[in-house]
XYZ file of C-alpha atoms in Angstrom:
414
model
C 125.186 111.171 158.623
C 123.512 114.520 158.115
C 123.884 117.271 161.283
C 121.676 120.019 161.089
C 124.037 122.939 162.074
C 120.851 124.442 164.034
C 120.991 122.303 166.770
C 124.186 120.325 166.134
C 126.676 120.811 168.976
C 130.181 122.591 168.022
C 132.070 119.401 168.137
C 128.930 117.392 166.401
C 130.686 114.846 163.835
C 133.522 114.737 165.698
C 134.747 110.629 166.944
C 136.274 110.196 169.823
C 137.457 106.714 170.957
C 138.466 106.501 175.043
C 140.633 104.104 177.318
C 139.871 105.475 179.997
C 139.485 105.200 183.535
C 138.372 106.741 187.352
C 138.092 110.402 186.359
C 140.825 112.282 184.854
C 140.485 110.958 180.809
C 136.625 110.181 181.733
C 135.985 114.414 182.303
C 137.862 115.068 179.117
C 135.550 112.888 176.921
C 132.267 114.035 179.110
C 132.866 117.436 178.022
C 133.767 116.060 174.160
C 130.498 114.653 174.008
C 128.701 117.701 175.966
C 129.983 119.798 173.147
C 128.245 117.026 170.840
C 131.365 114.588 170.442
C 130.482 110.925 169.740
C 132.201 109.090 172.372
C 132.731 105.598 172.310
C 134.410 104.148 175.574
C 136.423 100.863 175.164
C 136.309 98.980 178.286
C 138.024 95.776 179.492
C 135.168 92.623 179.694
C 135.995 91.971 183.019
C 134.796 94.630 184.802
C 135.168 97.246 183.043
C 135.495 101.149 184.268
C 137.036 100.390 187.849
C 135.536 104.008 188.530
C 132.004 101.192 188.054
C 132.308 99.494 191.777
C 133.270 102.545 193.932
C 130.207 102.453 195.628
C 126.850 101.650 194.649
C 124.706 104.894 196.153
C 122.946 105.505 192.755
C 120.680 103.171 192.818
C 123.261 100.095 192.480
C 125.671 102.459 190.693
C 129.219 104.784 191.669
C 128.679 108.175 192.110
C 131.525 108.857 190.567
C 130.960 106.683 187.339
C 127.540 108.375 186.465
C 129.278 112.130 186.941
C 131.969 111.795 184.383
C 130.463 109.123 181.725
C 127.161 110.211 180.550
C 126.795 110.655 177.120
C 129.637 107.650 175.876
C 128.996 104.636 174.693
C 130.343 101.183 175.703
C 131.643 98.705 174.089
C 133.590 95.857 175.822
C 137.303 94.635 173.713
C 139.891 92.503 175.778
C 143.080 94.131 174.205
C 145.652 91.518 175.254
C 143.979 89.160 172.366
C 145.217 90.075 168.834
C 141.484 90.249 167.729
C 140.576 92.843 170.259
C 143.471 95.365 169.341
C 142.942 94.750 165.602
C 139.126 95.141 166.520
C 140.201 98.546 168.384
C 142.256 99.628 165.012
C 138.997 99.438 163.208
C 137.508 101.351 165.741
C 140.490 104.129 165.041
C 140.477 103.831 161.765
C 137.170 105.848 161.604
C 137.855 108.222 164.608
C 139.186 111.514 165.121
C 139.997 111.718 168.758
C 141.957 108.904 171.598
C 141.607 109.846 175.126
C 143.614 107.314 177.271
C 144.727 107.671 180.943
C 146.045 103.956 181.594
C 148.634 103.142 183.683
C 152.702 103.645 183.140
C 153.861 102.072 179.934
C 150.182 100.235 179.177
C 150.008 102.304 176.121
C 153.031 101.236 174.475
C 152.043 97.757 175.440
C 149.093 97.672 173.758
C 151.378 98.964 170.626
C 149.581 102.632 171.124
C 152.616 104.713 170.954
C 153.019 107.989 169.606
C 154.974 106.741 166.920
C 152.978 103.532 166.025
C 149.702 105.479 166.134
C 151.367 107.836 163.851
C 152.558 105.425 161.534
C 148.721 103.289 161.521
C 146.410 105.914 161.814
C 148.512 109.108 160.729
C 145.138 111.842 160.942
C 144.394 110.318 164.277
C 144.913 113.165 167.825
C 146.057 111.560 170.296
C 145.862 112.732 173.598
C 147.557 110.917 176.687
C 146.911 111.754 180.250
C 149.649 110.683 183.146
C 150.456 111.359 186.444
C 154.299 113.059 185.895
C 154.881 113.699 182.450
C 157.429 111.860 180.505
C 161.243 112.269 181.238
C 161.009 112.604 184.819
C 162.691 110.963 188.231
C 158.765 110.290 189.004
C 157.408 108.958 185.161
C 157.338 105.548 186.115
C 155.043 106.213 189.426
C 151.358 105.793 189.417
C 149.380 108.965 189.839
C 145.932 109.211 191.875
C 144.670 112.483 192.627
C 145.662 112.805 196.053
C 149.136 111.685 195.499
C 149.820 114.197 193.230
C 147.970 117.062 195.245
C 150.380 116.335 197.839
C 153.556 116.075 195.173
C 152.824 119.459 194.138
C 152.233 121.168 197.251
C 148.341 121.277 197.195
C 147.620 119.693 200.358
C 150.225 122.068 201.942
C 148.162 125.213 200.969
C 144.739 123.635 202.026
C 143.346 123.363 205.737
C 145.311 124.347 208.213
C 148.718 124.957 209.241
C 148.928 121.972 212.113
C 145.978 119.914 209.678
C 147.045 120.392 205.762
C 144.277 118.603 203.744
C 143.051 117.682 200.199
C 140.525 119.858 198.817
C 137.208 117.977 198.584
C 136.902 117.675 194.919
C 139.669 115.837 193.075
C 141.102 118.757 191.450
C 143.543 117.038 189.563
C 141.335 114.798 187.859
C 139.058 117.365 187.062
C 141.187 119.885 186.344
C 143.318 117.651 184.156
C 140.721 116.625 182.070
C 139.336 120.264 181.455
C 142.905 120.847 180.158
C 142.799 117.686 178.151
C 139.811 118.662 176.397
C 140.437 121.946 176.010
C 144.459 120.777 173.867
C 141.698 118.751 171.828
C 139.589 121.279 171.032
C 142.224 124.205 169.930
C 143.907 121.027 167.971
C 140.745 120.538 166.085
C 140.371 124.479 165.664
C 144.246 124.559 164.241
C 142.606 121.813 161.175
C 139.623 123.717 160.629
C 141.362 127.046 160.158
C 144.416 125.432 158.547
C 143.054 122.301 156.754
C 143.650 119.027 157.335
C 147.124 117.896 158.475
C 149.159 115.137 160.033
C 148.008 113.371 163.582
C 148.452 115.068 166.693
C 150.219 113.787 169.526
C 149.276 115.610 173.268
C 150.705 114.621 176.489
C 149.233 116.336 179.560
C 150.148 115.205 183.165
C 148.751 115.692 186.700
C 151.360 117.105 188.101
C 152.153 119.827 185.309
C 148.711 120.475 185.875
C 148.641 121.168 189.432
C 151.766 123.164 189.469
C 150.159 125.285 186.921
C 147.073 125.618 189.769
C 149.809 126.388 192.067
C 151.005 129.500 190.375
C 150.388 132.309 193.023
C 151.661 129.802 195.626
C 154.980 129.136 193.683
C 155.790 132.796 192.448
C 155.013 134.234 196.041
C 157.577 131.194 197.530
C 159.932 132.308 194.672
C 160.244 136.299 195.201
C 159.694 135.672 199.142
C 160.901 132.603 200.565
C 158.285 132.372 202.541
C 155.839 129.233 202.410
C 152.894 130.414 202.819
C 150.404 128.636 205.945
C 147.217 127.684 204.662
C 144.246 129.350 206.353
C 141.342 126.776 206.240
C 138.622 129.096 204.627
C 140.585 132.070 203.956
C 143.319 133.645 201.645
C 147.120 134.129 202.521
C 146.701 136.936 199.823
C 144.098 138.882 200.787
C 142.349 140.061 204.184
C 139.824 140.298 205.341
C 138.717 136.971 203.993
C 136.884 134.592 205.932
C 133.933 132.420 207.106
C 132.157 133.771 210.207
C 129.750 132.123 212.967
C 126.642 134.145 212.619
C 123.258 134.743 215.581
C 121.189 131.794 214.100
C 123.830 129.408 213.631
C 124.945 129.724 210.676
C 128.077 130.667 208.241
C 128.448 134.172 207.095
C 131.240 133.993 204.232
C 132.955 137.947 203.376
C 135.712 138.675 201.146
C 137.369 142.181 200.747
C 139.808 142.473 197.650
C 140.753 145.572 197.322
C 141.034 148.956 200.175
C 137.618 150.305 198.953
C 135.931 147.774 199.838
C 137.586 147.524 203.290
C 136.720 150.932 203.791
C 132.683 149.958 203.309
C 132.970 146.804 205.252
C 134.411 148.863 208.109
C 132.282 152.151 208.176
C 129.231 150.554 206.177
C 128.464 147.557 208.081
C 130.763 147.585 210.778
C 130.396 151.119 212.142
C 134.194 151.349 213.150
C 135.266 154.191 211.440
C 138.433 153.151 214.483
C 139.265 150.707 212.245
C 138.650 151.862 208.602
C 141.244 155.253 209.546
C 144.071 153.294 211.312
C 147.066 153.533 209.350
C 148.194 149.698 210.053
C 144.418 148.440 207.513
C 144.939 151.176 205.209
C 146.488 148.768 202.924
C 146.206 144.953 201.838
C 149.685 143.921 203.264
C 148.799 146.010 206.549
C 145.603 144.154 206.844
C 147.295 140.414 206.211
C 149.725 140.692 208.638
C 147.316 142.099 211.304
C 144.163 139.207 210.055
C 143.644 137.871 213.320
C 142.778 141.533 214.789
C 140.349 142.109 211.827
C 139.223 138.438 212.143
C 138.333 139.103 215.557
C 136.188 142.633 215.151
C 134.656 140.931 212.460
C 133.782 138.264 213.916
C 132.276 139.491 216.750
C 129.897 141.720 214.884
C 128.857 138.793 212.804
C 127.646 136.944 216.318
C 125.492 139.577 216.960
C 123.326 139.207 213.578
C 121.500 137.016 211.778
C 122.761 135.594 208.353
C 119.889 137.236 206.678
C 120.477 140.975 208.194
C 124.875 140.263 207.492
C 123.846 139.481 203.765
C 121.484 141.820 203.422
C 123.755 145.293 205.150
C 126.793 143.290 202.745
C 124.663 143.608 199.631
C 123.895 147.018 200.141
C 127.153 148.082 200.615
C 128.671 146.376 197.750
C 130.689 143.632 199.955
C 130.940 139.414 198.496
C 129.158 137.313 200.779
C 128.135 134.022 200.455
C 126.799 131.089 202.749
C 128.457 128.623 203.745
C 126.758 125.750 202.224
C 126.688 121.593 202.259
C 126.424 119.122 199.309
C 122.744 118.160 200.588
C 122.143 121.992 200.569
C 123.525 122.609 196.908
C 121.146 119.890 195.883
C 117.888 122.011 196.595
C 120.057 125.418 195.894
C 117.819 128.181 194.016
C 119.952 129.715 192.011
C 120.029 125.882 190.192
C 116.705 125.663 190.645
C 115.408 128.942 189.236
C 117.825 128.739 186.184
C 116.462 125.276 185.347
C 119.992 123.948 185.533
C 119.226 120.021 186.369
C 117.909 117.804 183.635
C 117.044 113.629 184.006
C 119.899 111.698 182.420
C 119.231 107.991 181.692
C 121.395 105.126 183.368
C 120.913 101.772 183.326
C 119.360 101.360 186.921
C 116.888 104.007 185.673
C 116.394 107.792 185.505
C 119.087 110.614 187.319
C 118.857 114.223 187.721
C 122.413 115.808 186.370
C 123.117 119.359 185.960
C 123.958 121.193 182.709
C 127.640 121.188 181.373
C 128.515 124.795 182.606
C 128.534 126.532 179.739
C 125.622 128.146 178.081
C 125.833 128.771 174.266
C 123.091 130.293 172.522
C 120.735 128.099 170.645
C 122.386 124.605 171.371
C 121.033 122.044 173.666
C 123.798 119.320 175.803
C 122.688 116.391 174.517
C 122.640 115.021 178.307
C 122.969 111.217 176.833
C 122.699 108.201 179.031
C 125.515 106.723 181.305
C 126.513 103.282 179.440
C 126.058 99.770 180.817
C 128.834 98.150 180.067
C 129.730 96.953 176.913
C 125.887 98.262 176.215
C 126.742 98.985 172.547
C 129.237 96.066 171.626
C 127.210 94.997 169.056
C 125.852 97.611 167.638
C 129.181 99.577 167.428
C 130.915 96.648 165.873
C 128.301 95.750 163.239
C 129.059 99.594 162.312
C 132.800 98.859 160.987
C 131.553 95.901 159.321
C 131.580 92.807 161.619
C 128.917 90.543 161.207
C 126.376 88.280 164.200
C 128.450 85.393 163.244
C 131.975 87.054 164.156
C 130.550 88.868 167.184
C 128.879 85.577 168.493
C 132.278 83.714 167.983
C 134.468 86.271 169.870
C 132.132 86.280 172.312
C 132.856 82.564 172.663
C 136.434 83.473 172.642
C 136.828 86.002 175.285
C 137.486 88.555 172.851
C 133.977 91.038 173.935
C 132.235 91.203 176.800
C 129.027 89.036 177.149
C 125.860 90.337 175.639
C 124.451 93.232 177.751
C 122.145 93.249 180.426
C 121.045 96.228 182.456
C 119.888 94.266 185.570
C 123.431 92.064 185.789
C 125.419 95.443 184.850
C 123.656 97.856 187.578
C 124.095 95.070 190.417
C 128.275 93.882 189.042
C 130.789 94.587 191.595
């Protein structure tokens, strides 16, 4: 294969096979292959992806299952056959890269240790993703993104003090698969700088991942002993900090950070020069443990005005505002629109718009490759490490693949 290192991605030429499933692994390999990864996804035949069936709102498909898996392709191997793994072998013998987030133990089931891996495929990184981390009281426990939000003290920071919450987004799925790919990508730096060496085993968990997001949180309990009470939209840390009710009904967001800024908010837009020279808001901790006094001032100037004239008197005076927006509102956003950030990704049910991977490098392109029917390239994937019609047809026959493709059957499964 011949990349043209004009518009080849950074990781173009790079192989990465995946076991993966729901979201966690899936991000990791989404951002291999937005970087210009190959990424082939091994699936189960029956069913595949469970992330497939969690709904069906894109036109017969999950919502979630088109956001982290365009740009892979499928191909369908039942690993509890002895053709399938040795099939899956062949597969690593030519890769550079295994993603795998399956359940406690499955791995070393399937004989996809550290050490066996190590031992068949000694080039090969590895990368692992589990809910605990190995060694643990809590190893052997499955791991979804909420349970470990609340095992690390997540949910106790978000919403309110008498309603703690999840945030929205499943941070530790996402965030844990940013972190994933991130261990790949300095491991595949380390080769290019150093040469090529032996394989690379990485472990990351969810929970070591959210207790890293947790880090203010923790050190404050540490040095304190206070837990802090979460604040719905606003920050234990700083002040003020909040979402406000504004004249035409909507959300004003403001956030001060530092005691110039205060001092604007207060005599720019404000007018309280009361406020901006008492002694008890002349500095951050003053103006935390007095919030609901600022909250209130603030507040009530925000009812009097229109979102329009609060962002425009905030801009002017250097203050962060924002507007309190919903998903449906994001969609027709302009600061995605004006940038051009949305581009049509194919999917077997048909065309999707999906935004740009976030970042922007100069010159390259995201592919923006199709979400994968299942088991969509099977055949094609397998006649690539030699396997011929004949063999395919037979294991076929013998459970060992998926049946032959079909985008109709695979858009309307589950």
């Amino acid at each position: 294969m011949i990349i043209d290192p004009r518009t080849a991605g950074p990781l173009a030429g790079v192989t990465v096979v995946a076991l993966e499933q729901a979201v966690s692994a899936p991000m990791c390999t989404r951002t291999l292959a937005d970087f210009g990864a190959r990424v082939i996804k091994v699936e189960n035949p029956d069913g595949g992806d469970f992330a497939r069936y969690y709904d069906d709102v894109v036109d017969g498909q999950a919502a979630h299952f088109v956001w982290v898996n365009r740009g892979k392709e499928s191909v369908t191997l039942n690993l509890k056959t002895g053709a399938g793994t040795e099939l899956l072998h062949r597969l690593l013998d030519r890769a550079d890269v295994l993603v795998s987030n399956l359940a406690p133990g499955a791995i070393d089931r399937l004989g996809l240790s550290a050490t066996e891996l190590g031992r068949q495929h000694p080039d090969l990184i590895s990368l692992s993703i589990d809910g605990f981390g190995a060694g643990g009281p809590l190893s052997h426990k499955r791991a979804y993104d909420l349970l470990v939000q609340a095992e690390s003290g997540v949910c106790s920071v978000t919403g309110t003090a008498d309603a703690p919450a999840k945030p929205g987004p499943p941070v530790a799925d996402v965030t844990t698969g940013l972190y994933s790919a991130l261990s790949i990508v300095a491991t595949l730096c380390g080769r290019l700088r150093r040469g090529p060496g032996p394989g690379t085993a990485i472990a990351v968990s969810l929970f070591d991942t959210m207790a890293e997001m947790m880090g203010y949180h923790l050190t404050y309990a540490r040095h304190s002993g206070v837990d802090q009470l979460p604040l719905g939209m606003s920050s234990p840390a700083v002040a003020p900090y909040g979402a406000y009710p504004t004249s035409d009904g909507q959300t004003v967001v403001l956030g001060t950070t530092n005691d110039r800024e205060w001092q604007r908010l207060a005599l720019e837009i404000l007018d309280r020069p009361d406020l901006a020279g008492n002694e008890r808001f002349r500095s951050n901790p003053g103006r935390v443990a007095h919030r609901a006094e600022l909250d209130a001032a603030i507040g009530t100037w925000c009812a009097q005005h229109d979102l329009a004239a609060i962002q425009t008197a905030a801009d002017a005076a250097g203050i962060g505002n924002a507007r309190y927006n919903r998903p449906s509102e994001v969609l027709a956003h302009p600061q995605l629109a004006e940038r051009d950030r949305w581009r049509g990704i194919d999917t077997p049910s048909g065309p999707i718009p999906s935004l740009l991977p976030p970042a922007v490098i100069e010159g390259y392109h995201p592919p923006m490759g199709a979400v994968p029917g299942l088991g969509e390239h099977t055949d094609a994937i397998l006649g690539e490490i030699g396997c011929t019609e004949t063999e395919i047809a037979q294991w076929r026959l013998d459970g060992v693949v998926g049946g032959r493709y079909s985008a109709v059957r695979d858009a309307h499964v589950g």
